[in-house]
CSV table of C-alpha atoms and ligand atoms in Angstrom, one decimal:
chain,number,residue,atom,x,y,z
A,1,GLU,CA,0.0,0.0,0.0
A,2,TYR,CA,2.8,2.4,0.8
A,3,GLY,CA,5.1,0.9,-1.8
A,4,MET,CA,7.7,3.1,-3.4
A,5,GLU,CA,10.9,2.9,-5.4
A,6,LYS,CA,14.2,4.6,-5.0
A,7,PRO,CA,15.5,6.3,-8.2
A,8,GLN,CA,18.6,4.4,-9.5
A,9,GLY,CA,21.9,5.8,-8.4
A,10,TYR,CA,20.4,8.3,-6.0
A,11,SER,CA,20.6,7.9,-2.3
A,12,VAL,CA,19.3,9.5,0.9
A,13,SER,CA,20.8,9.1,4.4
A,14,PHE,CA,19.0,9.8,7.6
A,15,HIS,CA,21.1,10.8,10.6
A,16,TYR,CA,19.3,10.4,13.9
A,17,ASN,CA,20.3,9.7,17.5
A,18,PRO,CA,17.1,9.0,19.4
A,19,HIS,CA,18.6,10.1,22.7
A,20,VAL,CA,17.9,13.7,21.6
A,21,GLU,CA,14.2,13.1,22.3
A,22,TYR,CA,14.4,12.8,26.0
A,23,HIS,CA,15.5,16.4,26.8
A,24,HIS,CA,13.2,19.0,28.1
A,25,PHE,CA,13.6,22.8,28.0
A,26,GLY,CA,10.9,23.2,30.6
A,27,SER,CA,7.2,22.9,30.6
A,28,SER,CA,6.3,26.4,29.3
A,29,HIS,CA,9.1,26.5,26.7
A,30,PRO,CA,8.0,26.3,23.1
A,31,MET,CA,10.9,24.1,21.9
A,32,LYS,CA,9.9,20.5,22.3
A,33,PRO,CA,12.5,17.9,21.4
A,34,TRP,CA,9.6,15.4,21.6
A,35,ARG,CA,8.5,16.6,18.2
A,36,LEU,CA,11.4,14.5,16.9
A,37,THR,CA,9.7,11.4,18.4
A,38,LEU,CA,6.6,12.2,16.5
A,39,THR,CA,8.5,12.8,13.3
A,40,LYS,CA,10.3,9.5,13.6
A,41,GLN,CA,7.1,7.7,14.3
A,42,LEU,CA,5.6,9.0,11.0
A,43,VAL,CA,8.7,8.3,9.0
A,44,LEU,CA,8.6,4.7,10.3
A,45,ALA,CA,4.9,4.3,9.9
A,46,TYR,CA,5.1,5.1,6.2
A,47,GLY,CA,8.0,2.7,5.8
A,48,LEU,CA,10.4,5.4,4.6
A,49,GLU,CA,13.3,3.7,6.5
A,50,TYR,CA,13.4,1.2,3.7
A,51,CYS,CA,14.1,4.0,1.2
A,52,MET,CA,17.2,5.4,2.8
A,53,GLU,CA,20.3,4.5,4.8
A,54,LEU,CA,19.9,5.0,8.6
A,55,TYR,CA,22.7,6.2,10.8
A,56,GLU,CA,22.8,6.6,14.6
A,57,PRO,CA,25.6,9.2,15.0
A,58,ARG,CA,27.6,9.5,18.2
A,59,PRO,CA,27.6,12.8,20.1
A,60,ALA,CA,30.1,15.4,18.9
A,61,THR,CA,33.1,15.9,21.2
A,62,PHE,CA,34.3,19.1,22.9
A,63,ASP,CA,37.2,19.4,20.5
A,64,GLU,CA,34.9,19.0,17.5
A,65,LEU,CA,32.6,21.7,18.7
A,66,ALA,CA,35.7,23.9,19.3
A,67,ILE,CA,36.2,24.1,15.5
A,68,PHE,CA,33.7,26.9,15.6
A,69,HIS,CA,32.9,27.7,19.3
A,70,ASP,CA,35.2,29.4,21.9
A,71,ARG,CA,36.6,27.0,24.4
A,72,GLU,CA,35.6,29.2,27.3
A,73,TYR,CA,32.0,29.1,26.1
A,74,LEU,CA,32.1,25.4,25.7
A,75,SER,CA,33.6,24.9,29.2
A,76,PHE,CA,30.8,26.8,30.6
A,77,LEU,CA,28.2,25.0,28.6
A,78,SER,CA,29.6,21.6,29.4
A,79,ASN,CA,29.7,22.3,33.2
A,80,VAL,CA,26.6,24.2,33.9
A,81,THR,CA,23.6,22.4,35.5
A,82,PRO,CA,20.3,23.5,36.9
A,83,GLN,CA,21.9,22.8,40.4
A,84,ASN,CA,25.1,24.8,40.0
A,85,ALA,CA,23.7,27.6,37.7
A,86,LYS,CA,24.0,31.1,39.1
A,87,PRO,CA,21.4,33.1,37.0
A,88,ASP,CA,22.8,36.5,38.3
A,89,ASP,CA,26.4,35.5,37.3
A,90,ASN,CA,28.1,37.7,34.7
A,91,ALA,CA,29.3,34.6,32.7
A,92,TYR,CA,25.8,33.2,32.7
A,93,LEU,CA,24.2,36.3,31.2
A,94,ALA,CA,27.2,37.1,28.9
A,95,PHE,CA,26.9,33.6,27.3
A,96,GLY,CA,23.3,34.2,26.6
A,97,PHE,CA,21.6,32.1,29.3
A,98,GLY,CA,18.6,33.0,31.3
A,99,GLY,CA,17.6,36.6,31.0
A,100,ASP,CA,14.1,37.9,31.0
A,101,SER,CA,12.8,35.8,28.2
A,102,ASN,CA,14.7,32.6,29.3
A,103,ASP,CA,15.0,31.6,25.6
A,104,CYS,CA,18.0,29.5,26.5
A,105,PRO,CA,17.4,27.8,29.8
A,106,VAL,CA,19.9,25.5,31.6
A,107,PHE,CA,18.2,22.1,31.8
A,108,ASP,CA,19.3,18.6,32.8
A,109,GLY,CA,21.4,16.9,30.1
A,110,LEU,CA,22.0,20.2,28.2
A,111,TRP,CA,25.5,19.2,27.1
A,112,ASN,CA,24.4,15.8,26.0
A,113,TYR,CA,21.5,17.4,24.0
A,114,VAL,CA,23.8,19.8,22.1
A,115,SER,CA,26.5,17.3,21.4
A,116,ILE,CA,23.9,14.8,20.0
A,117,TYR,CA,22.2,17.2,17.6
A,118,SER,CA,25.6,18.6,16.5
A,119,GLY,CA,27.1,15.1,16.1
A,120,ALA,CA,24.2,14.3,13.7
A,121,SER,CA,24.8,17.3,11.5
A,122,MET,CA,28.6,16.6,11.3
A,123,ASN,CA,27.9,12.9,10.6
A,124,ALA,CA,25.6,14.0,7.8
A,125,ALA,CA,28.2,16.3,6.3
A,126,TYR,CA,30.9,13.6,6.4
A,127,ASN,CA,28.5,11.3,4.6
A,128,LEU,CA,28.1,13.8,1.8
A,129,LEU,CA,31.9,14.3,1.6
A,130,ASN,CA,32.4,10.6,1.4
A,131,LYS,CA,29.8,10.4,-1.4
A,132,GLN,CA,27.8,7.9,0.7
A,133,SER,CA,24.6,9.8,-0.1
A,134,ASP,CA,23.3,12.6,-2.3
A,135,VAL,CA,20.9,14.0,0.3
A,136,ALA,CA,21.8,13.7,4.1
A,137,ILE,CA,19.0,14.5,6.6
A,138,ASN,CA,19.2,15.6,10.2
A,139,TRP,CA,15.9,16.7,11.6
A,140,SER,CA,17.4,17.3,15.1
A,141,GLY,CA,19.7,20.0,13.9
A,142,GLY,CA,19.3,23.5,12.3
A,143,LEU,CA,20.0,25.6,15.4
A,144,HIS,CA,20.8,28.7,13.4
A,145,HIS,CA,21.0,31.5,16.1
A,146,ALA,CA,24.0,30.2,18.1
A,147,LYS,CA,27.1,32.4,17.9
A,148,LYS,CA,30.7,31.3,18.7
A,149,ASN,CA,30.4,32.4,22.3
A,150,LEU,CA,26.7,33.0,22.8
A,151,ALA,CA,23.5,31.0,23.2
A,152,SER,CA,20.5,32.7,21.5
A,153,GLY,CA,16.9,31.9,20.5
A,154,PHE,CA,16.8,28.3,21.8
A,155,CYS,CA,20.2,27.6,20.1
A,156,TYR,CA,23.4,26.8,22.1
A,157,ILE,CA,25.7,25.2,19.5
A,158,ASN,CA,25.5,26.1,15.8
A,159,ASP,CA,25.5,22.7,14.2
A,160,ILE,CA,24.9,24.3,10.8
A,161,VAL,CA,28.2,26.3,11.0
A,162,LEU,CA,30.1,23.1,12.0
A,163,ALA,CA,28.6,21.1,9.1
A,164,ILE,CA,29.4,23.9,6.6
A,165,GLN,CA,33.0,24.1,7.9
A,166,LEU,CA,33.3,20.4,7.2
A,167,LEU,CA,31.8,20.8,3.7
A,168,LEU,CA,34.3,23.6,3.0
A,169,THR,CA,37.2,21.1,3.3
A,170,GLN,CA,36.2,19.8,-0.2
A,171,HIS,CA,33.8,22.4,-1.6
A,172,GLN,CA,34.8,25.8,-2.9
A,173,ARG,CA,31.3,27.3,-2.6
A,174,VAL,CA,28.6,26.3,-0.2
A,175,LEU,CA,25.1,27.8,-0.4
A,176,TYR,CA,23.1,28.0,2.9
A,177,ILE,CA,19.3,28.4,2.5
A,178,ASP,CA,17.1,29.0,5.5
A,179,ILE,CA,13.2,28.7,5.4
A,180,ASP,CA,12.7,28.9,9.2
A,181,VAL,CA,10.4,31.8,9.9
A,182,HIS,CA,13.3,33.4,11.8
A,183,HIS,CA,16.4,35.1,10.3
A,184,GLY,CA,19.4,32.7,10.2
A,185,ASP,CA,21.6,35.3,11.9
A,186,GLY,CA,24.2,33.0,13.5
A,187,VAL,CA,25.1,31.3,10.2
A,188,GLU,CA,25.2,34.6,8.4
A,189,ALA,CA,27.5,36.1,11.0
A,190,ALA,CA,29.8,33.1,11.1
A,191,PHE,CA,30.6,33.3,7.4
A,192,GLU,CA,30.4,37.1,6.9
A,193,SER,CA,34.1,37.4,6.0
A,194,THR,CA,34.2,34.7,3.3
A,195,ASP,CA,33.0,34.4,-0.3
A,196,ARG,CA,33.0,30.6,0.0
A,197,VAL,CA,29.6,30.5,1.8
A,198,PHE,CA,26.6,32.4,0.6
A,199,THR,CA,23.7,32.7,3.1
A,200,LEU,CA,20.1,33.1,2.0
A,201,SER,CA,17.3,33.5,4.6
A,202,TYR,CA,13.6,33.9,4.2
A,203,HIS,CA,11.9,35.1,7.3
A,204,LYS,CA,9.3,37.3,9.0
A,205,PHE,CA,10.7,40.8,9.6
A,206,GLY,CA,9.0,43.7,11.2
A,207,ILE,CA,7.9,45.6,14.3
A,208,ASP,CA,4.8,44.5,16.2
A,209,ARG,CA,1.9,46.8,17.3
A,210,ASN,CA,3.5,46.7,20.8
A,211,GLY,CA,6.8,48.0,19.4
A,212,TYR,CA,8.8,44.7,19.6
A,213,PRO,CA,10.7,43.5,16.6
A,214,PHE,CA,10.0,39.9,15.5
A,215,PHE,CA,13.0,37.8,16.8
A,216,PRO,CA,15.9,38.3,16.3
A,217,GLY,CA,15.2,41.7,14.7
A,218,THR,CA,17.7,41.5,11.9
A,219,GLY,CA,17.5,40.5,8.2
A,220,ASN,CA,16.1,43.4,6.3
A,221,ILE,CA,16.6,43.4,2.5
A,222,ASN,CA,19.5,45.9,2.7
A,223,GLU,CA,21.5,43.7,5.1
A,224,MET,CA,24.0,42.0,2.8
A,225,GLY,CA,26.9,41.3,5.1
A,226,PRO,CA,29.9,43.6,5.5
A,227,THR,CA,30.0,46.9,3.6
A,228,ASP,CA,33.8,47.2,3.4
A,229,PRO,CA,34.7,46.5,-0.3
A,230,ALA,CA,38.0,44.9,0.9
A,231,ASN,CA,35.9,42.2,2.8
A,232,ARG,CA,35.6,39.1,0.6
A,233,GLY,CA,32.2,38.3,2.2
A,234,LYS,CA,30.7,41.5,0.9
A,235,GLY,CA,27.4,40.8,-0.8
A,236,HIS,CA,27.4,37.1,0.1
A,237,SER,CA,24.3,37.3,2.2
A,238,LEU,CA,20.8,37.8,1.0
A,239,ASN,CA,17.9,38.4,3.3
A,240,ILE,CA,14.2,38.2,2.2
A,241,PRO,CA,12.0,40.0,4.8
A,242,ILE,CA,8.4,38.8,4.7
A,243,ASP,CA,5.3,40.2,6.4
A,244,ASP,CA,2.6,38.2,8.3
A,245,GLY,CA,0.3,35.8,6.6
A,246,ILE,CA,2.1,34.9,3.3
A,247,ASP,CA,0.3,32.2,1.4
A,248,ASP,CA,1.4,29.1,-0.5
A,249,ASP,CA,1.4,30.6,-4.0
A,250,GLN,CA,3.3,33.8,-3.0
A,251,TYR,CA,5.9,31.9,-1.0
A,252,LYS,CA,6.5,29.3,-3.7
A,253,TRP,CA,6.9,32.0,-6.3
A,254,LEU,CA,9.2,34.0,-4.1
A,255,PHE,CA,11.3,31.0,-3.1
A,256,LYS,CA,11.6,29.6,-6.7
A,257,THR,CA,12.5,33.0,-8.2
A,258,VAL,CA,15.1,34.1,-5.6
A,259,THR,CA,16.7,30.7,-4.9
A,260,GLY,CA,16.9,29.9,-8.6
A,261,ALA,CA,18.7,33.2,-9.2
A,262,VAL,CA,21.1,32.7,-6.3
A,263,ILE,CA,22.0,29.1,-7.5
A,264,ASP,CA,22.4,30.2,-11.1
A,265,LYS,CA,24.7,33.1,-10.1
A,266,TYR,CA,26.7,31.6,-7.2
A,267,ASN,CA,26.9,28.1,-8.6
A,268,PRO,CA,27.5,26.2,-5.3
A,269,THR,CA,29.0,22.8,-5.3
A,270,ALA,CA,27.0,21.9,-2.1
A,271,ILE,CA,23.8,23.2,-0.5
A,272,VAL,CA,22.7,23.2,3.1
A,273,LEU,CA,19.0,23.7,3.6
A,274,GLN,CA,17.5,24.6,7.0
A,275,SER,CA,13.9,23.6,6.9
A,276,GLY,CA,12.5,25.2,10.1
A,277,ALA,CA,8.8,24.2,10.3
A,278,ASP,CA,7.7,27.4,12.1
A,279,SER,CA,7.0,28.9,8.7
A,280,LEU,CA,3.8,26.8,8.5
A,281,GLY,CA,0.3,28.1,9.1
A,282,GLY,CA,-0.8,27.6,12.7
A,283,ASP,CA,2.7,27.5,14.2
A,284,ARG,CA,2.8,28.7,17.9
A,285,LEU,CA,5.5,31.3,17.2
A,286,GLY,CA,5.3,31.8,13.5
A,287,ARG,CA,3.1,34.2,11.4
A,288,PHE,CA,2.9,32.7,8.0
A,289,ASN,CA,0.1,30.7,6.4
A,290,LEU,CA,1.9,28.0,4.6
A,291,ASN,CA,0.6,24.5,4.0
A,292,ILE,CA,2.9,21.4,4.3
A,293,LYS,CA,3.2,20.9,0.5
A,294,ALA,CA,4.2,24.5,-0.1
A,295,HIS,CA,7.0,24.1,2.5
A,296,GLY,CA,8.0,20.8,0.9
A,297,PHE,CA,8.0,22.5,-2.5
A,298,CYS,CA,11.1,24.4,-1.3
A,299,ILE,CA,12.9,21.1,-0.5
A,300,GLU,CA,11.9,19.6,-3.8
A,301,THR,CA,13.0,22.7,-5.7
A,302,VAL,CA,16.5,22.7,-4.1
A,303,LYS,CA,16.8,18.9,-4.4
A,304,ASN,CA,16.2,19.1,-8.2
A,305,TYR,CA,19.3,21.2,-8.7
A,306,GLY,CA,21.2,17.9,-8.0
A,307,ARG,CA,23.9,19.2,-5.8
A,308,PRO,CA,25.0,17.4,-2.6
A,309,LEU,CA,22.4,18.5,-0.1
A,310,LEU,CA,22.4,18.6,3.7
A,311,LEU,CA,18.8,18.9,4.9
A,312,ILE,CA,18.4,20.0,8.5
A,313,GLY,CA,15.5,20.9,10.9
A,314,GLY,CA,15.2,24.0,12.9
A,315,GLY,CA,12.3,25.8,14.5
A,316,GLY,CA,8.7,24.4,14.6
A,317,TYR,CA,6.4,24.8,17.6
A,318,THR,CA,3.3,22.9,16.8
A,319,PRO,CA,4.7,19.4,17.1
A,320,ARG,CA,2.1,17.4,15.2
A,321,ASN,CA,2.6,19.7,12.1
A,322,VAL,CA,6.4,19.7,12.5
A,323,ALA,CA,6.3,15.9,12.3
A,324,ARG,CA,3.9,15.9,9.3
A,325,THR,CA,6.1,18.3,7.5
A,326,TRP,CA,9.4,16.6,8.1
A,327,CYS,CA,7.9,13.2,7.2
A,328,HIS,CA,6.6,14.7,4.0
A,329,GLU,CA,10.0,16.2,3.2
A,330,THR,CA,11.8,12.9,3.9
A,331,ALA,CA,9.4,11.4,1.4
A,332,VAL,CA,10.2,14.2,-1.1
A,333,CYS,CA,13.9,13.4,-0.8
A,334,VAL,CA,13.4,9.7,-1.5
A,335,GLY,CA,10.9,10.4,-4.3
A,336,ALA,CA,7.9,8.8,-2.6
A,337,GLU,CA,4.2,9.9,-2.5
A,338,LEU,CA,2.5,9.3,0.8
A,339,HIS,CA,-1.1,8.4,1.5
A,340,ASN,CA,-3.1,11.2,3.1
A,341,ASN,CA,-4.7,8.9,5.7
A,342,LEU,CA,-2.2,8.4,8.5
A,343,PRO,CA,-1.4,4.7,9.3
A,344,THR,CA,-3.4,4.1,12.5
A,345,HIS,CA,-1.3,1.4,14.1
A,346,ILE,CA,1.4,3.8,15.3
A,347,PRO,CA,2.4,5.2,18.8
A,348,TYR,CA,1.1,8.7,19.5
A,349,ILE,CA,-1.5,8.5,16.8
A,350,GLN,CA,-3.8,10.5,19.1
A,351,ALA,CA,-1.5,13.5,18.6
A,352,PHE,CA,-2.7,13.6,15.0
A,353,GLN,CA,-6.4,12.8,15.6
A,354,GLY,CA,-9.4,15.0,16.3
A,355,ALA,CA,-10.4,18.0,14.3
A,356,GLU,CA,-8.2,20.3,16.4
A,357,ASN,CA,-5.1,18.1,15.7
A,358,GLY,CA,-5.6,17.7,11.9
A,359,GLY,CA,-8.2,14.9,11.7
A,360,GLY,CA,-5.9,11.9,11.4
A,361,ILE,CA,-4.5,12.9,8.0
A,362,LEU,CA,-1.0,13.9,6.8
A,363,TYR,CA,-2.0,17.0,4.9
A,364,PRO,CA,-4.6,19.0,6.9
A,365,ASP,CA,-5.4,22.5,5.7
A,366,LEU,CA,-3.2,24.9,7.7
A,367,HIS,CA,-4.1,28.1,5.9
A,368,ASN,CA,-5.4,30.6,8.4
A,369,THR,CA,-5.5,28.3,11.4
A,370,LYS,CA,-4.1,31.1,13.4
A,371,ARG,CA,-5.9,33.9,11.5
A,372,HIS,CA,-2.9,35.9,10.4
A,373,ASP,CA,-4.2,38.3,7.7
A,374,ASN,CA,-2.0,38.3,4.6
A,375,LEU,CA,-0.1,41.7,4.7
A,376,ASN,CA,2.0,40.7,1.6
A,377,THR,CA,0.6,42.2,-1.6
A,378,ASP,CA,1.8,40.9,-4.9
A,379,ALA,CA,3.1,44.4,-5.6
A,380,LYS,CA,5.2,44.5,-2.5
A,381,LEU,CA,6.6,41.0,-3.3
A,382,ASN,CA,7.5,42.1,-6.8
A,383,LYS,CA,9.4,45.0,-5.4
A,384,LEU,CA,11.1,42.7,-2.9
A,385,VAL,CA,12.3,40.4,-5.7
A,386,ALA,CA,13.5,43.3,-7.8
A,387,GLN,CA,15.6,44.5,-4.9
A,388,ALA,CA,16.9,41.0,-4.3
A,389,MET,CA,18.0,40.7,-7.9
A,390,GLU,CA,19.7,44.1,-7.5
A,391,ASN,CA,21.5,42.8,-4.4
A,392,LEU,CA,22.8,39.8,-6.4
A,393,ARG,CA,24.7,42.0,-8.8
A,394,TYR,CA,27.5,42.0,-6.2
A,395,ILE,CA,28.2,38.3,-6.9
A,396,GLU,CA,28.2,38.5,-10.7
A,397,GLY,CA,31.7,37.4,-11.9
B,401,V1P,O1,11.5,37.3,21.4
B,401,V1P,C1,12.3,36.8,22.1
B,401,V1P,C2,13.1,37.5,23.2
B,401,V1P,C3,12.4,38.7,23.8
B,401,V1P,N1,13.7,39.3,23.9
B,401,V1P,C4,13.9,40.7,23.7
B,401,V1P,C5,14.2,38.3,22.8
B,401,V1P,N2,12.6,35.5,22.0
B,401,V1P,C6,11.9,34.6,21.1
B,401,V1P,C7,12.9,33.6,20.5
B,401,V1P,C8,12.4,32.8,19.3
B,401,V1P,C9,13.5,31.8,18.9
B,401,V1P,C10,13.3,31.1,17.6
B,401,V1P,C11,14.3,30.0,17.3
B,401,V1P,C12,14.3,29.4,15.9
B,401,V1P,O2,14.6,30.3,15.0
B,401,V1P,C13,15.4,28.3,15.8
B,401,V1P,C14,15.2,27.1,16.6
B,401,V1P,O3,13.0,28.8,15.6
B,401,V1P,C15,10.8,33.9,21.9
B,401,V1P,C16,9.4,33.8,21.6
B,401,V1P,C17,8.7,34.4,20.5
B,401,V1P,N3,7.4,34.3,20.5
B,401,V1P,O4,9.3,34.9,19.6
B,401,V1P,N4,11.0,33.2,23.0
B,401,V1P,C18,9.8,32.8,23.5
B,401,V1P,N5,8.9,33.1,22.6
B,401,V1P,C19,9.6,32.0,24.7
B,401,V1P,C20,8.3,31.7,25.1
B,401,V1P,C21,8.2,31.0,26.3
B,401,V1P,C22,9.3,30.6,27.0
B,401,V1P,C23,10.5,30.8,26.6
B,401,V1P,C24,10.7,31.6,25.4
B,402,CA,CA1,14.8,31.9,7.8
B,403,ZN,ZN1,12.4,29.8,14.0
């Protein structure tokens, strides 16, 4: 019933260490590693494990993480516990922990958690380097806000930067694409001084009624990295600021047009795609109105360019829809079409059942489930694309 075939000579690898699931940020925190349990259950329920190579990567080591992060920061991160944490301590606040929002709490097993998701992204990158697969997937990674000495926005270690650093050992130009609803600021900052990585992020950008910017507050269209013409990284970032409520057709058109232009002009030999699922309609933190298949269209579009592809997770705060999306996108990678009725004999099936949870199907309509009016007119998007094309003139040979 769920039969499917793998295209000849094309392979997908799935990098997942299940120990990542058992970590908790705290009961009121929106980031739920448990969404990865749900994702895995759907992937297995549809039999997708028979269409790809499965890997259970070991956690990354301190020294491996130090390829990007400062050792003082890593020492703090590896030693801090809920018991010994001093929330008023200078180091604690300086490294991005606690604070008013408590975006980056100290929880039990924190070091274990970060080394597991980072180990999976690095393992996936090695797999691409060794030509063991054409697409390598790590849904537990994609923590794009972390800086070399700073935790930020639920992100402690930047697994994306670490993976890109590995890809750079063999690839002259790596393209990073980020469809999380938030700006991929940590990855952009890490590579701001090189022309060997181009970063492209699509995200919500703007100030709320109450005067607060949407997190992290950066990523306007005119932010293209360093302005100094002597800096090799000049012009090697492109930010696509989007307003509330964007719909499937608008996003697909925007993504296809801009990403296509970037790939044509930059001609990367490897691509890293962060597929944050908080850009879906109905996300607890997001503002967009995308359905699962529109989100998946981005993965399919990139995959079809046929470059080695590292596909990673990211945000996503309505767990049942995160799982649906990443299961669908795993299927997109292996070239399978999935039945809309969810297999019923699976653990946690209740999480997907009932009208409020998507009615037991894989592709519920997510448009306007959180009633975000669409503030993106086609005229505004046309102007945005024109400006993006203008920005790309910096990377013309
Ligand atoms: O807006 C902020 C704080 C307020 N400060 C001035 C900054 N934080 C956001 C962080 C969002 C992080 C997104 C991560 C990712 O891009 C990658 C994994 O998806 C925030 C929000 C919000 N609505 O934007 N933090 C929280 N909500 C939060 C809520 C409850 C408990 C802890 C944090
Ligand atoms: Ca983004
Ligand atoms: Zn996000």
